Structures are given as structure tokens and as C-alpha cells.
Short mmCIF file of C-alpha atoms in Angstrom, two decimals:
data_model
loop_
_atom_site.label_atom_id
_atom_site.label_comp_id
_atom_site.label_asym_id
_atom_site.label_seq_id
_atom_site.Cartn_x
_atom_site.Cartn_y
_atom_site.Cartn_z
CA MET X 1141 20.99 18.13 133.29
CA THR X 1142 19.27 21.59 133.09
CA ALA X 1143 17.99 22.74 129.96
CA VAL X 1144 19.58 26.17 127.90
CA ARG X 1145 16.45 28.16 127.16
CA LEU X 1146 16.73 29.28 123.26
CA PRO X 1147 14.85 32.16 121.83
CA ASP X 1148 10.58 32.03 121.33
CA GLY X 1149 9.98 29.43 118.85
CA LEU X 1150 12.74 27.65 119.28
CA PRO X 1151 13.14 24.28 121.37
CA GLU X 1152 15.29 23.80 124.17
CA LEU X 1153 17.92 21.51 124.01
CA PRO X 1154 20.02 19.88 127.30
CA GLU X 1155 23.00 21.77 128.95
CA GLY X 1156 26.37 20.70 127.61
CA LEU X 1157 24.94 19.61 123.83
CA PRO X 1158 26.67 21.80 120.95
CA ARG X 1159 24.47 23.38 118.90
CA ARG X 1160 24.76 22.10 115.34
CA LEU X 1161 25.72 24.53 112.38
CA PRO X 1162 23.33 24.17 110.07
CA VAL X 1163 24.36 22.91 106.56
CA ARG X 1164 23.37 25.73 104.48
CA GLN X 1165 24.95 28.12 106.74
CA VAL X 1166 28.39 25.73 106.02
CA LEU X 1167 27.93 25.93 102.49
CA CYS X 1168 28.07 29.23 102.22
CA LEU X 1169 30.86 29.61 104.09
CA LEU X 1170 32.88 26.39 102.22
CA PRO X 1171 33.84 28.26 98.98
CA LEU X 1172 35.14 30.83 100.95
CA LEU X 1173 37.40 28.37 102.61
CA LEU X 1174 38.58 26.98 99.50
CA VAL X 1175 39.76 29.98 97.58
CA LEU X 1176 41.51 30.77 100.61
CA VAL X 1177 43.36 27.35 100.50
CA VAL X 1178 43.91 27.90 96.77
CA ALA X 1179 45.08 31.54 96.92
CA VAL X 1180 47.65 30.16 99.94
CA ARG X 1181 48.84 27.18 97.76
CA HIS X 1182 49.09 29.57 94.69
CA ARG X 1183 50.34 32.14 96.56
CA SER X 1184 54.02 32.77 93.98
CA VAL X 1185 52.24 32.13 90.82
CA LEU X 1186 49.53 35.63 92.30
CA ALA X 1187 52.16 37.63 93.04
CA GLU X 1188 54.02 37.24 90.03
CA GLY X 1189 51.32 37.68 88.03
CA PHE X 1190 50.13 40.64 89.27
CA GLY X 1191 53.63 42.22 88.94
CA HIS X 1192 53.56 41.75 85.34
CA LEU X 1193 50.07 43.33 85.58
CA THR X 1194 51.80 46.38 86.56
CA THR X 1195 53.93 46.80 83.43
CA ALA X 1196 51.03 46.05 80.73
CA GLU X 1197 48.97 48.61 78.66
CA TRP X 1198 46.16 48.90 80.88
CA PRO X 1199 43.69 49.74 77.68
CA TRP X 1200 44.47 45.79 76.66
CA LEU X 1201 43.73 44.28 79.99
CA VAL X 1202 40.29 46.51 80.15
CA ALA X 1203 39.42 44.95 76.80
CA ALA X 1204 40.28 41.45 78.43
CA ALA X 1205 38.72 42.21 81.41
CA ALA X 1206 35.44 43.00 79.41
CA ALA X 1207 35.88 39.67 77.20
CA THR X 1208 35.79 37.38 80.28
CA CYS X 1209 32.80 39.08 81.32
CA LEU X 1210 30.81 38.17 78.49
CA THR X 1211 31.69 34.70 78.84
CA TRP X 1212 29.38 34.66 81.84
CA VAL X 1213 26.92 36.06 79.88
CA ALA X 1214 27.25 33.15 76.52
CA ALA X 1215 27.11 30.98 79.14
CA ALA X 1216 24.34 31.93 80.36
CA PHE X 1217 22.55 31.88 76.55
CA THR X 1218 24.03 28.39 76.16
CA ARG X 1219 22.45 27.42 79.29
CA GLN X 1220 19.08 28.53 78.26
CA GLY X 1221 19.40 26.84 74.81
CA ALA X 1222 19.64 23.78 76.56
CA VAL X 1223 16.32 23.62 78.18
CA VAL X 1224 12.85 24.32 76.79
CA GLU X 1225 11.87 26.21 79.99
CA ARG X 1226 12.43 29.72 80.11
CA LEU X 1227 14.83 30.39 83.20
CA PRO X 1228 15.26 33.58 85.11
CA ALA X 1229 17.87 35.14 83.31
CA ARG X 1230 19.14 37.70 86.10
CA ARG X 1231 19.60 34.51 88.39
CA LEU X 1232 20.85 32.46 85.72
CA LEU X 1233 24.01 35.01 84.69
CA ALA X 1234 24.59 34.98 88.53
CA THR X 1235 24.51 31.62 88.80
CA GLN X 1236 27.11 31.02 85.77
CA PHE X 1237 29.11 33.67 87.61
CA ALA X 1238 29.02 31.62 90.82
CA ALA X 1239 29.54 28.31 88.67
CA GLY X 1240 32.89 29.55 87.10
CA ALA X 1241 34.00 29.89 90.77
CA ALA X 1242 32.99 26.69 91.79
CA ASN X 1243 34.51 25.34 88.44
CA HIS X 1244 38.18 26.64 89.82
CA LEU X 1245 37.28 24.80 93.23
CA LEU X 1246 36.43 21.67 92.11
CA PRO X 1247 38.12 18.94 89.43
CA THR X 1248 37.48 20.99 85.70
CA GLY X 1249 33.49 20.92 84.63
CA LEU X 1250 32.54 19.40 88.07
CA GLY X 1251 31.87 22.32 89.81
CA ALA X 1252 29.65 23.95 87.23
CA GLY X 1253 28.42 20.81 86.57
CA ALA X 1254 26.75 20.96 89.93
CA VAL X 1255 25.80 24.28 90.22
CA ASN X 1256 23.76 24.50 86.92
CA LEU X 1257 22.17 21.26 87.88
CA ARG X 1258 20.89 22.33 91.29
CA PHE X 1259 19.95 25.65 89.73
CA MET X 1260 17.75 23.63 86.89
CA THR X 1261 16.15 21.43 89.68
CA VAL X 1262 14.99 24.34 91.72
CA CYS X 1263 13.35 25.74 88.85
CA GLY X 1264 11.46 23.44 88.24
CA VAL X 1265 13.42 21.06 85.58
CA PRO X 1266 13.32 17.36 86.47
CA LEU X 1267 16.67 15.75 87.47
CA ALA X 1268 16.71 13.69 84.67
CA ARG X 1269 15.89 16.67 81.79
CA SER X 1270 18.52 18.52 84.16
CA SER X 1271 20.99 16.20 83.72
CA ALA X 1272 20.16 16.01 79.78
CA ALA X 1273 20.66 19.69 79.24
CA LEU X 1274 24.00 19.17 81.17
CA ALA X 1275 25.22 16.71 78.72
CA LEU X 1276 23.73 18.51 75.58
CA TYR X 1277 25.61 21.67 77.13
CA LEU X 1278 28.69 19.99 76.96
CA LEU X 1279 28.63 18.34 73.83
CA ALA X 1280 27.91 21.56 71.98
CA GLU X 1281 30.74 23.26 73.93
CA SER X 1282 33.09 20.46 72.86
CA VAL X 1283 31.82 20.63 68.98
CA THR X 1284 32.05 24.35 68.66
CA ARG X 1285 35.35 24.59 70.58
CA LEU X 1286 36.92 21.64 68.20
CA GLY X 1287 35.05 22.62 64.90
CA LEU X 1288 36.61 26.23 65.51
CA LEU X 1289 40.18 25.29 66.07
CA LEU X 1290 40.11 22.90 63.16
CA VAL X 1291 39.11 25.84 61.15
CA LEU X 1292 41.60 28.18 62.28
CA LEU X 1293 43.98 25.85 61.78
CA LEU X 1294 43.02 25.46 58.63
CA ALA X 1295 42.84 29.03 57.74
CA PHE X 1296 46.37 29.49 59.49
CA PRO X 1297 48.46 26.32 59.15
CA GLY X 1298 51.78 27.76 60.30
CA ALA X 1299 49.96 29.05 63.24
CA LEU X 1300 51.24 26.40 65.83
CA HIS X 1301 54.63 24.07 65.07
CA LEU X 1302 53.03 21.06 66.56
CA GLY X 1303 56.62 19.12 67.18
CA ALA X 1304 56.81 21.36 70.10
CA LEU X 1305 53.44 20.69 71.18
CA VAL X 1306 53.67 16.44 70.48
CA PRO X 1307 56.65 14.62 70.83
CA ALA X 1308 57.90 12.66 67.91
CA GLY X 1309 56.24 8.94 67.96
CA ALA X 1310 53.88 10.21 70.82
CA VAL X 1311 51.02 10.19 68.07
CA GLY X 1312 50.47 6.66 68.01
CA PRO X 1313 50.48 5.72 71.49
CA LEU X 1314 48.39 8.90 72.14
CA LEU X 1315 45.64 7.03 69.64
CA LEU X 1316 46.11 3.16 71.51
CA ALA X 1317 45.78 4.96 74.60
CA GLY X 1318 42.18 6.22 73.57
CA ALA X 1319 41.07 3.51 71.66
CA GLY X 1320 41.80 1.28 74.87
CA VAL X 1321 39.92 3.42 76.92
CA LEU X 1322 37.04 3.58 74.37
CA CYS X 1323 36.82 -0.19 74.59
CA ALA X 1324 37.54 -0.74 78.28
CA ALA X 1325 34.22 1.45 78.62
CA THR X 1326 31.91 -0.05 75.68
CA ILE X 1327 32.94 -3.85 77.40
CA THR X 1328 31.59 -2.45 81.10
CA LEU X 1329 28.70 -1.25 79.29
CA LEU X 1330 28.03 -4.30 77.45
CA CYS X 1331 28.37 -6.33 80.33
CA VAL X 1332 27.22 -4.80 83.55
CA GLY X 1333 23.09 -5.01 82.84
CA ARG X 1334 22.15 -2.23 85.23
CA LEU X 1335 24.24 0.25 83.42
CA ARG X 1336 23.55 -0.70 80.86
CA THR X 1337 19.71 0.36 81.50
CA ALA X 1338 20.63 3.32 83.14
CA VAL X 1339 22.66 4.84 80.30
CA GLY X 1340 19.73 3.56 77.68
CA SER X 1341 17.37 5.37 79.52
CA PHE X 1342 19.36 8.88 79.94
CA LEU X 1343 20.75 8.40 76.26
CA ARG X 1344 16.29 8.39 75.52
CA THR X 1345 16.11 11.06 77.58
CA ALA X 1346 19.04 13.25 76.04
CA LEU X 1347 17.56 13.15 72.49
CA ARG X 1348 14.27 13.76 73.72
CA GLU X 1349 15.24 17.01 75.21
CA ALA X 1350 17.53 17.96 71.91
CA ARG X 1351 14.80 17.66 69.84
CA SER X 1352 12.69 19.68 71.87
CA VAL X 1353 15.29 22.35 72.18
CA HIS X 1354 15.95 21.97 68.00
CA ALA X 1355 12.65 22.44 67.36
CA ARG X 1356 12.19 25.89 68.57
CA PRO X 1357 14.87 28.42 66.68
CA ALA X 1358 15.71 30.44 69.52
CA ARG X 1359 16.33 27.80 71.72
CA ALA X 1360 18.99 26.18 69.03
CA PHE X 1361 20.37 29.84 68.16
CA ALA X 1362 20.79 30.43 71.96
CA LEU X 1363 22.68 26.76 72.53
CA TRP X 1364 25.30 26.81 69.36
CA GLY X 1365 25.67 30.39 69.49
CA GLY X 1366 26.37 30.99 72.94
CA SER X 1367 28.54 27.86 72.57
CA LEU X 1368 30.81 29.50 69.89
CA ALA X 1369 31.01 32.46 71.35
CA PHE X 1370 32.13 30.99 74.77
CA PRO X 1371 35.78 29.84 73.48
CA VAL X 1372 36.19 32.44 70.96
CA LEU X 1373 35.56 35.46 73.43
CA GLN X 1374 38.03 33.44 75.96
CA ALA X 1375 40.47 33.48 73.25
CA ALA X 1376 39.97 37.39 72.27
CA GLY X 1377 40.84 38.08 76.18
CA LEU X 1378 44.33 36.26 75.84
CA ALA X 1379 45.12 37.99 72.38
CA ALA X 1380 44.24 40.93 74.56
CA VAL X 1381 46.77 40.19 77.06
CA GLY X 1382 49.33 39.54 74.36
CA GLN X 1383 48.80 43.06 73.02
CA ALA X 1384 48.91 44.34 76.48
CA LEU X 1385 52.56 42.62 76.98
CA ALA X 1386 53.62 43.33 73.54
CA LEU X 1387 53.69 38.99 72.93
CA PRO X 1388 55.40 39.05 69.21
CA VAL X 1389 52.46 36.46 67.99
CA PRO X 1390 49.26 37.25 65.56
CA PRO X 1391 46.08 37.63 67.76
CA LEU X 1392 44.76 34.88 65.65
CA HIS X 1393 47.86 32.95 66.32
CA MET X 1394 47.21 33.32 69.91
CA ALA X 1395 43.52 31.54 69.35
CA VAL X 1396 44.83 29.01 67.81
CA ALA X 1397 47.15 28.08 70.57
CA TYR X 1398 44.63 29.01 73.13
CA LEU X 1399 42.56 26.83 71.78
CA ALA X 1400 44.78 24.01 71.46
CA ALA X 1401 46.03 24.52 74.86
CA THR X 1402 42.31 24.20 76.50
CA VAL X 1403 41.50 21.11 73.87
CA ALA X 1404 44.61 19.44 75.13
CA VAL X 1405 44.06 19.56 78.85
CA ALA X 1406 40.43 19.21 78.80
CA LEU X 1407 40.68 15.87 80.51
CA VAL X 1408 43.23 16.94 83.01
CA PRO X 1409 41.55 16.72 86.78
CA THR X 1410 42.53 19.23 88.05
CA PRO X 1411 40.41 22.60 89.80
CA GLY X 1412 40.18 24.62 87.01
CA GLY X 1413 42.60 23.42 85.47
CA ILE X 1414 44.37 25.23 87.35
CA GLY X 1415 48.40 24.40 87.12
CA SER X 1416 47.83 22.54 83.81
CA VAL X 1417 46.18 24.77 81.89
CA GLU X 1418 49.00 27.35 82.76
CA ALA X 1419 51.84 24.98 81.42
CA ALA X 1420 49.49 24.15 78.25
CA LEU X 1421 49.07 27.80 77.33
CA VAL X 1422 52.57 28.36 77.65
CA VAL X 1423 54.16 25.73 75.32
CA ALA X 1424 51.01 26.53 72.99
CA LEU X 1425 52.68 30.21 73.00
CA VAL X 1426 55.97 29.21 72.93
CA ALA X 1427 55.10 27.31 69.61
CA ALA X 1428 53.02 29.97 68.15
CA GLY X 1429 56.58 31.97 67.87
CA GLY X 1430 56.43 33.36 71.28
CA PRO X 1431 59.57 34.11 73.80
CA VAL X 1432 59.42 31.47 76.82
CA ALA X 1433 59.80 34.56 79.64
CA VAL X 1434 56.92 36.91 77.28
CA ALA X 1435 54.74 33.91 76.91
CA THR X 1436 54.87 32.66 80.62
CA ALA X 1437 54.08 36.76 81.89
CA VAL X 1438 51.30 36.87 79.57
CA VAL X 1439 49.79 33.38 80.66
CA LEU X 1440 50.50 34.83 84.37
CA ALA X 1441 48.58 38.07 83.46
CA TYR X 1442 45.51 36.33 81.47
CA ARG X 1443 44.88 33.87 84.71
CA ILE X 1444 45.11 36.60 87.15
CA ILE X 1445 42.24 38.22 85.05
CA THR X 1446 40.17 35.46 84.37
CA VAL X 1447 40.48 33.21 87.48
CA TRP X 1448 42.24 35.08 90.38
CA LEU X 1449 40.20 38.14 90.52
CA PRO X 1450 36.56 37.00 89.75
CA LEU X 1451 37.29 33.82 92.47
CA LEU X 1452 36.47 35.59 95.41
CA PRO X 1453 33.37 37.42 94.00
CA GLY X 1454 32.18 34.56 92.66
CA ALA X 1455 32.85 32.77 95.60
CA LEU X 1456 30.68 35.19 97.56
CA THR X 1457 28.14 35.18 95.01
CA LEU X 1458 27.89 30.94 95.28
CA GLY X 1459 27.43 31.91 98.75
CA ALA X 1460 24.53 34.14 98.67
CA LEU X 1461 22.92 31.71 96.02
CA VAL X 1462 23.21 28.95 98.57
CA ARG X 1463 21.82 31.03 101.03
CA TRP X 1464 18.79 32.82 99.05
CA LYS X 1465 17.94 28.77 98.16
CA VAL X 1466 18.51 29.95 94.44
CA ILE X 1467 20.82 26.79 94.26
#
């Protein structure tokens, strides 16, 4: 068997053996492939959504796009607030943009979590503390989203017709199912020794990290301020699209509908909530008093702006960050 001569500095390979593609190069191309697959699967939704954009009032669409861009800034603030170490600002912001694309290509939360976990470890934060920071971020985001929803529901009790969202007699079974899942998780934790030890160690690390972060006012402000700004900006984007398409629902009621829909689909493991978020948003906007046809148009246009337009550049950014070893 003869040898194949490679460029200077590289070892020779036996003739006939395939050259292996570097893993990092494969990872750079993978996001683009996933974007293509997702786009092909949802091509009818894309076509209809772009059709609605052509009939909308452009100033409001620009406002929705601006609110979407600001969500990445809010996410960057929150991520920085979750760790004591100072993270490089430009790379942190680029990572949030790329994490948004990853979040729409993988089951909800996993893509962004993996990207940010890798980014923090590359920046020198130990894996245990990076995981604790990720958990703190998720906790802050969940608390502020639920708190904002409750405040708005108290301020505008008639914003949603809850009977359209929750069928009669469904509350009891839902609560029982939630209690059953919680009990099963608790029993599993108590019975499996290794799992109990691992969870206990993680909780101790997370509590230490939370105390360290809240001992610094700037970090605490970034954590909670960014967590609050993130859903506010998302809801503002939906309200702007609703104004662009003349949805006859007050903007604050649209914000309530958005928060209620996103909370409802938080446990649905679909990539970026694609499919489930659209359905929940349409139902919530109808429950807020919007016509079905206009509500559907608003949701499709909103998801085009917030998901589909940033998806390709976000995937390209993700591939570049992998290639440059930022993540």
C-alpha cells in the first residue's frame, strides 16, 4: 500500500483511507444543516407569515425587531449577573445571539443552556459553578416571568377569558398530575443515594454562588433587571406586531396573553417551542378578545421576526464561535 503525501507538517496516510473531517468543522456546519431541516419542515408557515408581513405597518414591525434585538442584550445582562467573574462583553452578547438560534434548533432551553455553559467554562468558570449560574439564571427568569404575569393579571383581571384557555374541570387533574410528578421526583431523590449526593452537592454550590452574586449589588441588579427586561421586551414585540396588523386588543392585554402562553408551553419539549408556542399564542390572543384570523396573522408575523429572521445569522454566528473556540 502506497502512502499519500500531505502538505508539509502533516503525517502521511496510507492510500485508500478516508481523511477524517475535524469534529470542530462538523460542529460549525451542523447548525446550518439544522436550520435547513427546520425551515423545510415549516415552509408553509414561513410563506404565510411573510405574506402577512407585507400587509403590515412597517414602523410597528421595526419596533418589534428592535425589541427582539434588545432581548439579546437583556439576556447578556442576566448571564453576567449570574456569575461573579467579569465575562467579555462582546463575546457574551454574540453568544446570546447564537444561543437563541441553538434554542430554536434543540428542545426548549437545552440549546441555549449548552452554549452558555460551554462559554462560561471557556472563560474559566469551573463546570460546577457554571451549572449553578445556569440554574440561577433559569430561576430568576422563571420568577420574574411568573411575577410579571401575576401583577398584570391583578391589574387587568379581565384581560383574559380563562375559560377559553382552561377547559372546565381541567384544573383539578392538572394539579393532581403536577403533584404526582413532584412526589415521584422526591421519592426517586430519596431512594437513590448517588443521585441524592449529587443533587445535594449541586445545591450547596448553587447557594454559595447565589450568595456571592447577591453580595455584589451590580451583579444582583444585572441578574434581576435583565430577567425582568427579557419578558417585557418579548411582550412588547408581540404588542408591536399586533398594532402593525390592527389586532383589536389593548397592548397590555396582548402582553398578558403572551406571558400566559409562554408559561403554559414552558414544559413542552419542542425545539424553541416551534408549533406549541404558535398554538398557545393564538389561543391566548383569542381569549384576550382578538378575532381568530387576525390573531393567527399576528402570531405568524411575530414568530417570523423573532425566530425565523434571526435563525440563519444566529446559526452562522454559532458556527463562527465554535470555529474561533469561543465556545
